[in-house]
Coordinates of C-alpha atoms in Angstrom, one line a residue:
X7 CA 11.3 -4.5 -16.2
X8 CA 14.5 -6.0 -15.1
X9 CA 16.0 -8.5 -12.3
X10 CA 14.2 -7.5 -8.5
X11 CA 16.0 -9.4 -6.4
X12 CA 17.6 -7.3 -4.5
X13 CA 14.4 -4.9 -4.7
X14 CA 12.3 -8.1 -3.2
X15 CA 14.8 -8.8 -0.3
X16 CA 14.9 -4.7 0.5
X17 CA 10.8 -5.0 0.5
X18 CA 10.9 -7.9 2.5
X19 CA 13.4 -6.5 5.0
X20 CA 11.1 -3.2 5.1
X21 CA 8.2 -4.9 6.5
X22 CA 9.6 -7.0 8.4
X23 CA 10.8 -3.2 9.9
X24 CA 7.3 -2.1 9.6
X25 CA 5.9 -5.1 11.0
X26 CA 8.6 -4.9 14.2
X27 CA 7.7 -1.0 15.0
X28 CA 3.7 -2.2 14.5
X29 CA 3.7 -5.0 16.8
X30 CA 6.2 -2.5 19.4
X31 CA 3.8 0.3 19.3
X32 CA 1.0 -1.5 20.0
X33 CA 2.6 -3.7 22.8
X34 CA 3.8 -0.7 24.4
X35 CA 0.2 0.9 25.0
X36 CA -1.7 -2.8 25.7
X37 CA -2.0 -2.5 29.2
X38 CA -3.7 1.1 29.2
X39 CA -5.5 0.2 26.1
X40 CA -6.8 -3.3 26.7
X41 CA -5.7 -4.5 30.3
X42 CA -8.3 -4.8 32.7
X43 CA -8.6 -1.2 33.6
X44 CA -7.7 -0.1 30.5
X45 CA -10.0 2.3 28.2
X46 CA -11.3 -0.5 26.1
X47 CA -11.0 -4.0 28.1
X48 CA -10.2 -6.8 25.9
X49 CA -12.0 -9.5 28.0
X50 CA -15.3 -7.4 26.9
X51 CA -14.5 -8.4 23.3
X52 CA -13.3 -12.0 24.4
X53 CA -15.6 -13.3 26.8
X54 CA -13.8 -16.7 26.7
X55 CA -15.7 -17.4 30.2
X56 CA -19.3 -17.2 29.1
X57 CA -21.0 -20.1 28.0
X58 CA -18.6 -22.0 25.6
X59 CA -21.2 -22.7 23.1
X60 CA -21.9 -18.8 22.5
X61 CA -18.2 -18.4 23.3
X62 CA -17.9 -20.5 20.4
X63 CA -20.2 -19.2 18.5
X64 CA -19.0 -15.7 18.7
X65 CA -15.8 -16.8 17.7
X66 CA -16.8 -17.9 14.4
X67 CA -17.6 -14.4 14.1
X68 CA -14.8 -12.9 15.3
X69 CA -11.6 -15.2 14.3
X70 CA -8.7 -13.7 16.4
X71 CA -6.0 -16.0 18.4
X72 CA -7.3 -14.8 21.8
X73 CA -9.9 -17.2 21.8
X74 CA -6.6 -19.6 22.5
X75 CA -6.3 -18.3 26.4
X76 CA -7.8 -20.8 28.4
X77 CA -6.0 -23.1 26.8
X78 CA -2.8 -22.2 28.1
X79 CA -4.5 -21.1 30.9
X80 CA -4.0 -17.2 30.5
X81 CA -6.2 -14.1 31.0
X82 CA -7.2 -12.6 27.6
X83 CA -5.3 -9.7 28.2
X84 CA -2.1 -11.6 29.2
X85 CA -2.6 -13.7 25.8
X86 CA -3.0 -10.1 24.0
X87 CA 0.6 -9.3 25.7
X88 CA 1.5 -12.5 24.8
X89 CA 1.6 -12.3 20.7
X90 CA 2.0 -8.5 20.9
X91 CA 5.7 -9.7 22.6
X92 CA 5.5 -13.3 19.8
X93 CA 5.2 -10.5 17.1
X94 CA 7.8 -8.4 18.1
X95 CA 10.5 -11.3 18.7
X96 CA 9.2 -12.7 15.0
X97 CA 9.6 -9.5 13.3
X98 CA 12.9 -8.7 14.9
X99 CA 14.3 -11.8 13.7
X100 CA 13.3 -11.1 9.9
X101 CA 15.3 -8.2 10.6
X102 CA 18.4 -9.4 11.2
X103 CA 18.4 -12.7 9.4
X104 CA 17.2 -12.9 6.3
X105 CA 16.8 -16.4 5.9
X106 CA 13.9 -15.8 8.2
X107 CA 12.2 -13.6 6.1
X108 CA 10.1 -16.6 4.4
X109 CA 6.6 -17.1 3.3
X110 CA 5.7 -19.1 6.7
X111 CA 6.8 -16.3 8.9
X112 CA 5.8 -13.5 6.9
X113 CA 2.3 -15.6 7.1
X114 CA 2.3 -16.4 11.4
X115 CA 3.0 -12.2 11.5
X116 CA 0.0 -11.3 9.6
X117 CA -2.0 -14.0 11.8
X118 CA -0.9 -12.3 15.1
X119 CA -1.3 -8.9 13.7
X120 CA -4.5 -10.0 12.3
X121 CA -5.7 -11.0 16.1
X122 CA -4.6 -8.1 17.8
X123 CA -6.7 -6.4 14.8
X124 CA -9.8 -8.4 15.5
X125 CA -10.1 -6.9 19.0
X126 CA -8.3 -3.2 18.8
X127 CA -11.7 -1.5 18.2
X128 CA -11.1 2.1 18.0
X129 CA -7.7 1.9 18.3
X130 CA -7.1 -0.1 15.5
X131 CA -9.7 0.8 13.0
X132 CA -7.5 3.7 11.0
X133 CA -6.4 2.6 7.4
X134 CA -2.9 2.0 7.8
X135 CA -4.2 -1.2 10.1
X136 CA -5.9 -2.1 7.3
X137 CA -3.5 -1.3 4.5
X138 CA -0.9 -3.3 6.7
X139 CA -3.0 -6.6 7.0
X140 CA -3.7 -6.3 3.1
X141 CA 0.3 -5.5 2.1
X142 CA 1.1 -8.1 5.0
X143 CA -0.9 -10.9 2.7
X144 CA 0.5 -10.0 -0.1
X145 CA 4.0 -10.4 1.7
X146 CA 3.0 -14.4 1.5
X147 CA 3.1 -14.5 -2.2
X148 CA 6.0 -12.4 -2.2
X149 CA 8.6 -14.3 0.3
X150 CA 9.9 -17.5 -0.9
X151 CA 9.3 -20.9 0.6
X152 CA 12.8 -20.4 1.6
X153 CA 13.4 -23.4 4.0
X154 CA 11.6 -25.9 1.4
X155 CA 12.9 -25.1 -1.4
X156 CA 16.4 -26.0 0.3
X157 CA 15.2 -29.2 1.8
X158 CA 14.5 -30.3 -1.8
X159 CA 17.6 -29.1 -3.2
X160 CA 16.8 -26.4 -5.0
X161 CA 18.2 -23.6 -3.5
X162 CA 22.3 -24.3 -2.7
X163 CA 23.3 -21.6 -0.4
X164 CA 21.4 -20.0 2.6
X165 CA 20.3 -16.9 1.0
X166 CA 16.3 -16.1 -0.1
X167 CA 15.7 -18.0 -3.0
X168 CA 14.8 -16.2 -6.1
X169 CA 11.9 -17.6 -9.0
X170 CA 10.6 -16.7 -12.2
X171 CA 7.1 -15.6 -10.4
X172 CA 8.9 -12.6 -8.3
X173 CA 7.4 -10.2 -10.8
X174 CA 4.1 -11.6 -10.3
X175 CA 4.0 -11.0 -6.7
X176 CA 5.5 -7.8 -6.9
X177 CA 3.1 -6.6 -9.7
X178 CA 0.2 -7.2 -7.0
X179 CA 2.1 -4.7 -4.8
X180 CA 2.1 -2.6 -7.7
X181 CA -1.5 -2.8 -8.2
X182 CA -2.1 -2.3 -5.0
X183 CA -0.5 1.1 -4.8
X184 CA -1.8 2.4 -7.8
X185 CA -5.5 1.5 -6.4
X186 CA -4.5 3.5 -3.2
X187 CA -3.3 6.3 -4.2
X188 CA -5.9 6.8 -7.2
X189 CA -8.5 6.2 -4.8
X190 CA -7.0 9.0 -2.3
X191 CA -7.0 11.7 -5.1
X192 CA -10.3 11.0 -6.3
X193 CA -12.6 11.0 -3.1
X194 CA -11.2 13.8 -2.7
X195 CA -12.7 15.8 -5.4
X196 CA -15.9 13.3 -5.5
X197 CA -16.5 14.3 -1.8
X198 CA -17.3 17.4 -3.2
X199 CA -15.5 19.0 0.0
X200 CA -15.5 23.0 -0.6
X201 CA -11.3 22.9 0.7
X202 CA -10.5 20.4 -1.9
X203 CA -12.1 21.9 -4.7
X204 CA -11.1 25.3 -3.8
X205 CA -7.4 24.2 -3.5
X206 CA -7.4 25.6 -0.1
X207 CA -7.1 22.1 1.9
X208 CA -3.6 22.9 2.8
X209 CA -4.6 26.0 4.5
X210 CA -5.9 24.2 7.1
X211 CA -4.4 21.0 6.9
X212 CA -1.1 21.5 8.8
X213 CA -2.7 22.8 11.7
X214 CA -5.8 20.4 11.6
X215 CA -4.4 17.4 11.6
X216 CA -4.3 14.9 14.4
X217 CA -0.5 14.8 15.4
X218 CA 1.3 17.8 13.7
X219 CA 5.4 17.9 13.8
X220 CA 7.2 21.0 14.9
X221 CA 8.1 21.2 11.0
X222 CA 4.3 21.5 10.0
X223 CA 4.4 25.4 11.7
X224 CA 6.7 26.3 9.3
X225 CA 4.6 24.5 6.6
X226 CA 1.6 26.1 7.7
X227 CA 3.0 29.9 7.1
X228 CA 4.0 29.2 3.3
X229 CA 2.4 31.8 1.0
X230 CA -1.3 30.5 0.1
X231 CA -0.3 30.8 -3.5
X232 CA 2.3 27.8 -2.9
X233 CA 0.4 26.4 -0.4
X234 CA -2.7 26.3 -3.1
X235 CA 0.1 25.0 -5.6
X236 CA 0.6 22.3 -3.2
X237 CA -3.1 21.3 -3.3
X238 CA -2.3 20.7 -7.8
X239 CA 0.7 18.5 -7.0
X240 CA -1.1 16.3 -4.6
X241 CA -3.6 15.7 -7.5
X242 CA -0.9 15.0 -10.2
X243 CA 0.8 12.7 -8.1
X244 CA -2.5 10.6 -7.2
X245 CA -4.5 10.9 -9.5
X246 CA -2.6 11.0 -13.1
X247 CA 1.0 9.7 -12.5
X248 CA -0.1 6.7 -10.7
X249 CA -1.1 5.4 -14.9
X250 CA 2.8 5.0 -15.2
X251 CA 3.0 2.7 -12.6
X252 CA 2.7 0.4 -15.3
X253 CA 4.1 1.8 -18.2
X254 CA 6.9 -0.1 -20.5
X255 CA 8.9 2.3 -20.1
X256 CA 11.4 2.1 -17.0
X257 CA 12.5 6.0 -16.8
X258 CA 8.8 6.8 -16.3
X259 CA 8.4 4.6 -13.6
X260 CA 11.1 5.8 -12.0
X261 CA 10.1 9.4 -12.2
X262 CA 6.7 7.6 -10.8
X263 CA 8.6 6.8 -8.3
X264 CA 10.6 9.2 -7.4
X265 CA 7.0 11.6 -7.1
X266 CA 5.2 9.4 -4.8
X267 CA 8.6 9.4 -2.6
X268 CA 8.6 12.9 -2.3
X269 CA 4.6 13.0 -1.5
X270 CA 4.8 10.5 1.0
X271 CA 8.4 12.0 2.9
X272 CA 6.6 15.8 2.7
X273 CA 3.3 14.0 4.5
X274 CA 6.4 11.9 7.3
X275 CA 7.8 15.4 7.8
X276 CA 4.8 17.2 9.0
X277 CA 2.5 15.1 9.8
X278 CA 2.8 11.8 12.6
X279 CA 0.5 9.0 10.7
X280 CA 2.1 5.9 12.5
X281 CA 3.8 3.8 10.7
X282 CA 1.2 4.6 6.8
X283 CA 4.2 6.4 5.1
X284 CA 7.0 3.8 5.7
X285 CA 4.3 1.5 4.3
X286 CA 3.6 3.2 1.2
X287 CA 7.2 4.0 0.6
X288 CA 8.1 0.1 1.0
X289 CA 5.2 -0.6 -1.5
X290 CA 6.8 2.1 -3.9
X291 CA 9.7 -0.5 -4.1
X292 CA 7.7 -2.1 -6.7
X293 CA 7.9 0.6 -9.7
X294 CA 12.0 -0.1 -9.5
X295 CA 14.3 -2.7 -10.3
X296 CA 17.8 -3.9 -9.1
X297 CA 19.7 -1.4 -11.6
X298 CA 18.1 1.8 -10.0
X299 CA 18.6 0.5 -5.9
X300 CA 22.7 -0.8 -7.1
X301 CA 23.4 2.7 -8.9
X302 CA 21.4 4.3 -5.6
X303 CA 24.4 3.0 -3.5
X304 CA 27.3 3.5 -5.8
X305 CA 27.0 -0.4 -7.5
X306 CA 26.7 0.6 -10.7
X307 CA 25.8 -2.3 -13.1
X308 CA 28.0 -2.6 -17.0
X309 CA 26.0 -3.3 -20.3
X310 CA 27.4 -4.0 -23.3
X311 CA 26.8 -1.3 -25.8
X312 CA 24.7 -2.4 -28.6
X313 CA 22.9 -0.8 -32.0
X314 CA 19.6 -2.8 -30.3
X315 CA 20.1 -1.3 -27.1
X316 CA 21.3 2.2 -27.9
X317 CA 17.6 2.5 -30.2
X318 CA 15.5 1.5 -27.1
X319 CA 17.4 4.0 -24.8
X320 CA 16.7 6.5 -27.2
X321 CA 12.9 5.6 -28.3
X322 CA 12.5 5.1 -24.5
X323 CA 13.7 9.0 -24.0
X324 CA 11.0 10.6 -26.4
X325 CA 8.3 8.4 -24.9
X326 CA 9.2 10.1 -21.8
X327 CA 9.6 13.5 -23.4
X328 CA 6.1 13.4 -25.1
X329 CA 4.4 11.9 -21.4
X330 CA 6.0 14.6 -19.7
X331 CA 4.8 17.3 -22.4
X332 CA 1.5 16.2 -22.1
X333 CA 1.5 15.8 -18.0
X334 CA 2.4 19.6 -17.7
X335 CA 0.0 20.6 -20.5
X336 CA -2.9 18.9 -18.8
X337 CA -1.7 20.1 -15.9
X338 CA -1.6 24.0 -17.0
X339 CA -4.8 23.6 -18.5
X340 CA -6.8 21.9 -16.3
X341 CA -5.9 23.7 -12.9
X342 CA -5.0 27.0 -15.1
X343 CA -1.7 27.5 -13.5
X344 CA -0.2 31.0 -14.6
X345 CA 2.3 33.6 -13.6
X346 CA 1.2 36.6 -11.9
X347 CA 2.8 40.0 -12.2
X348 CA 4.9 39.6 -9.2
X349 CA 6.3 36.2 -10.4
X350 CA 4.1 34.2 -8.5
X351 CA 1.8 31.7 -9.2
X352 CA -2.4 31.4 -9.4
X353 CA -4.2 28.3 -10.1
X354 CA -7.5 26.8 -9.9
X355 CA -10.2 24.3 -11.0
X356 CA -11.3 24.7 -14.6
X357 CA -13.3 21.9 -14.5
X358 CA -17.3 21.0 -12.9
X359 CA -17.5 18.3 -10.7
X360 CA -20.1 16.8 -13.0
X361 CA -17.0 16.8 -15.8
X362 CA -15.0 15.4 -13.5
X363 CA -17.8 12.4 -12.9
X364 CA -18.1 11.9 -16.6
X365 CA -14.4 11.5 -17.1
X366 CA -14.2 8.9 -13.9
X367 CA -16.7 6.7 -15.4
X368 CA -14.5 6.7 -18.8
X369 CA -11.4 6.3 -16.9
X370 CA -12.4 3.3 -14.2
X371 CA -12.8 1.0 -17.1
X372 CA -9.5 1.9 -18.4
X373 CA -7.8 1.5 -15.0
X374 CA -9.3 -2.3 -15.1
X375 CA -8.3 -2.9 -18.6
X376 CA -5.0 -2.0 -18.1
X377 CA -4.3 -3.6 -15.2
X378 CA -5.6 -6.8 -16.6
X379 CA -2.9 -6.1 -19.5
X380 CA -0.3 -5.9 -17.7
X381 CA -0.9 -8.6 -15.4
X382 CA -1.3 -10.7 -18.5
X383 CA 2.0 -9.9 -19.7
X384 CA 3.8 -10.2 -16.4
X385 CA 2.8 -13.9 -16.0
X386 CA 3.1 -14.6 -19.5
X387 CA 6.6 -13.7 -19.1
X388 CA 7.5 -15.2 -16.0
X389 CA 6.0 -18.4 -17.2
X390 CA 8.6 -17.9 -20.6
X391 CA 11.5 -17.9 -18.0
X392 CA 10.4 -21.0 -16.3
X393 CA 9.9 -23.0 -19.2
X394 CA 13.0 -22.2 -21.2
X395 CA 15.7 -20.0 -18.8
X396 CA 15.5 -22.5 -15.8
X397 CA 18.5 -25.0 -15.5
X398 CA 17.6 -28.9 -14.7
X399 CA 14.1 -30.3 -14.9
X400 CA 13.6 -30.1 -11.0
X401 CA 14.1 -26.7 -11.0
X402 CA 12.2 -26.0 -14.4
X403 CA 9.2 -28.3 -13.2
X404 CA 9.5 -26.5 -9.8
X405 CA 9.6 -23.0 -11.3
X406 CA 6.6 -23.7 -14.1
X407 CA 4.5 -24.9 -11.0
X408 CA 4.9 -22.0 -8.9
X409 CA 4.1 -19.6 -11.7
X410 CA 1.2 -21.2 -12.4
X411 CA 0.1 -21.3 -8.7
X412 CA 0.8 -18.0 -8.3
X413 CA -0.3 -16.5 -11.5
X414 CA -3.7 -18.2 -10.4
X415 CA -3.3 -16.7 -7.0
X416 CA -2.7 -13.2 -8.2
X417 CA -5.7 -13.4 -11.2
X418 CA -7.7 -14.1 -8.3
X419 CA -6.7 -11.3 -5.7
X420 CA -6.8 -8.8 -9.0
X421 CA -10.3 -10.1 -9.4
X422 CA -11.5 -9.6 -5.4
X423 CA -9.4 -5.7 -5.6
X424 CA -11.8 -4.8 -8.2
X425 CA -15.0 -5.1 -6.0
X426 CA -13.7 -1.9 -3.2
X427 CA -11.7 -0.2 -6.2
X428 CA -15.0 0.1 -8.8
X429 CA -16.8 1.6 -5.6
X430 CA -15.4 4.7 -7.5
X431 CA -17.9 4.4 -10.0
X432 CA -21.3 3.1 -8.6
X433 CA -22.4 2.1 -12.7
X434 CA -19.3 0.1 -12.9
X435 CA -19.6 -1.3 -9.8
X436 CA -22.9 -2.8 -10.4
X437 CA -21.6 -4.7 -13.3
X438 CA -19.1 -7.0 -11.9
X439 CA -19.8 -10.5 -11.9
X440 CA -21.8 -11.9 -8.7
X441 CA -19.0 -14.4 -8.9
X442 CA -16.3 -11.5 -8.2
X443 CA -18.9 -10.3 -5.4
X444 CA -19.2 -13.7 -3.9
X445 CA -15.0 -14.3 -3.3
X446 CA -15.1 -11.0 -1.8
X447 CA -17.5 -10.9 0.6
X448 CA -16.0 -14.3 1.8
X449 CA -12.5 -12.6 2.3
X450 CA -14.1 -9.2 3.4
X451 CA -13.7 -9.9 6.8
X452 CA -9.6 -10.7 6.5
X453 CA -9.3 -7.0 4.7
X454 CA -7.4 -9.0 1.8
X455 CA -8.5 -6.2 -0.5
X456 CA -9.9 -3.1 0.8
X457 CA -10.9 0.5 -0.1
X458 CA -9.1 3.5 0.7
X459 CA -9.3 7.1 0.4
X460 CA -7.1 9.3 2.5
X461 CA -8.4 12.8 3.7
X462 CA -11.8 12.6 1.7
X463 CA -12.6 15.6 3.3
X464 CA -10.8 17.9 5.0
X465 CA -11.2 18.4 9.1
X466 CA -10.4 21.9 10.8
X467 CA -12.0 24.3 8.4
X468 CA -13.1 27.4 10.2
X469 CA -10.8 26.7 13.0
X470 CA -11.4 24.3 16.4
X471 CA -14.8 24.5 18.0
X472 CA -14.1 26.2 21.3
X473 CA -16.4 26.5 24.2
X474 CA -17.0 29.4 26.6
X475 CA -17.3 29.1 30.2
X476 CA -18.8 31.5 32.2
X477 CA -17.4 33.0 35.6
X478 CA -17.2 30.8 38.6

């Protein structure tokens, strides 16, 4: 993969986004919400004027800033107000300056979002919430130390700094991806929902759903053959083209990449789903490097032609050929896509569910094995470059160090992921090591890796229930 510093910075700057429209959002609706006559009051949750030993107490169980209130001698819902506003002035800043888009605020935001979390009950328990505090983590690793690394000379001008150990941050946002959008395609089929296996989910999803856009109408009236079409792509594009996430290959990342786009901007277009899709399309930032995002905006990068070169560009092009042969072949075969007389198309499942259970329980130990791979690799690597590419033995003892740290960091979070992702496959969930079970239940509560699986069945079949009322 090549340089990502410019595809870092854009990441960072996109949550920094995401983080400023989450923190607005929620600000905006506190007072209805969580005020004192609002639907769910706070203080019910934070009962900082009980007995301060239970108060205490309960706060071990519930870690949130709110706690904080009496302290500075506010009402719980005013201290809510408070960091919802502390958010929104932290994000915004990140936004415009990017010298403030560090691991040190990038970790105070995920503590404030984290607190509001803590005590948003219904309101806050939907999976982009929890996909934000998990990506929001991750945004630690990511960021540099920024102000730090200045202070001890090793970064000269006031721009982000950039080490060897990007690429293992930004591999965990890889990872991270690819376990949430396998996960969304396969509950979907091992809910064994009658809409998702008869690839009629799309019939009804553009009008079930919870906040439709003016565009889903239009969506919604699509011939069922295309509509049932749509049903296939979703599968492709969750379940099978997520494996070339981590390809070598960088043309079939991209085509990765430019797959999930298009999934996630059909789902902004019809569908309102907060602020999920611009998280998922920030985390599709990892699958591309600074060459794609420069030739995106007309900055085209030179490279010297060369016999080495020219035979990778072409051995890279049949890889690609062959994987795209064999995507549309499975593809055909598997969902039996063919023309009908009248040039349109049919398709269905060709498989049982109880194939489709025996070839998850071949493919989830794959998944792990390659992920492990490639993590390997990707710290190997980095670690090369700080050893031997790094100028001066500050910054080559500096850049070893942080590889190390955070190649430790990331071996670790990869280990805690697996214990939600193998939930996919009960037998190999039951073989992890207690050791893996142990760090994750003691970081279960911070939702620093969770499960996921969007729409595991489909709502709205059959129409809304309606009731009849009699004459007056």
């Amino acid at each position: 993969m090549g340089e990502i510093r410019v595809t870092r910075d854009f990441f960072l700057w996109s949550m920094s986004v995401i983080y400023l429209s989450a923190f607005a959002s929620l600000y905006h609706q506190m007072p209805g919400l969580y005020g004192d006559r609002g639907i769910l009051p706070v203080r019910s949750v934070v009962p900082v004027d009980t007995n301060p030993r239970a108060a205490q107490q309960k706060a071990h169980q519930l870690p949130t800033l709110l706690w904080l209130a009496p302290n500075f001698g506010l009402k719980v819902s005013t201290m809510m107000e408070f960091l919802g506003l502390l958010g929104i002035v932290m994000s915004f800043i990140a936004t415009i300056w990017s010298r403030f888009r560090d691991c040190i605020n990038f970790a105070l935001l995920w503590i404030l979002y984290f607190s509001l979390y803590q005590v948003g009950q219904t309101f806050m328990w939907f999976q982009w919430d929890i996909l934000l505090l998990e990506v929001g983590f991750l945004c630690i690793l990511v960021a540099p130390l920024g102000m730090f690394q200045r202070t001890l000379g090793l970064s000269s001008s006031w721009r982000l700094p950039h080490n060897p150990h990007d690429k293992v941050s930004v591999w965990l946002l890889r990872w991270l991806l690819f376990r949430f959008m396998f996960s969304s395609g396969v509950v979907k089929l091992t809910s064994m929902c009658p809409a998702w296996w008869g690839l009629q989910a799309l019939n009804v999803h553009f009008e079930s759903q919870c906040i439709p856009t003016p565009v889903a109408w239009y969506f919604h009236h699509l011939p069922e053959w295309f509509l049932r079409l749509g049903v296939v792509f979703t599968y492709v594009v969750e379940i099978a083209v997520p494996f070339l996430f981590f390809m070598p290959v960088r043309s079939l990342r991209i085509f990765s990449f430019y797959c999930q786009v298009l999934l996630q901007l059909l789902i902004l277009v019809t569908g309102n789903y907060n602020f999920f899709n611009l998280l998922t399309l920030a985390l599709c930032l990892s699958l591309v490097d600074d060459e794609y995002l420069l030739n995106a905006v007309g900055r085209s990068t030179f490279y010297r032609k060369s016999v080495m070169r020219t035979t990778r560009r072409v051995l890279a092009k049949t890889v690609s050929l062959l994987t795209f042969c064999c995507l549309t072949f499975a593809t055909i075969k598997l969902f039996q896509v063919q023309f009908n007389p009248d040039w349109t198309l049919r398709s269905k499942i060709t498989f049982t569910p109880k194939q489709f259970e025996e070839l998850l329980a071949k493919t989830m130990p794959i998944t792990i094995w390659m992920g492990t791979a490639s993590l390997a690799v990707t710290i190997l690597l980095s670690l090369q470059r700080s050893l031997f590419e790094e100028r001066g033995l500050l910054r080559k003892l500096f850049s070893t160090c942080g590889t190390v740290l955070c190649g430790t960091a990331a071996v670790w979070l990869f280990c805690v992921s697996l214990v939600p992702f193998s939930t996919l496959d009960y037998n190999l969930h039951s073989k992890l090591w207690p050791v893996v079970r142990q760090w994750h239940s003691k970081v279960e509560p911070f939702h620093v890796a969770s499960s996921y699986g969007l729409f595991r069945r489909m709502t709205g079949v059959g129409g809304a229930p309606r009731t009849g009322a009699g004459r007056w």
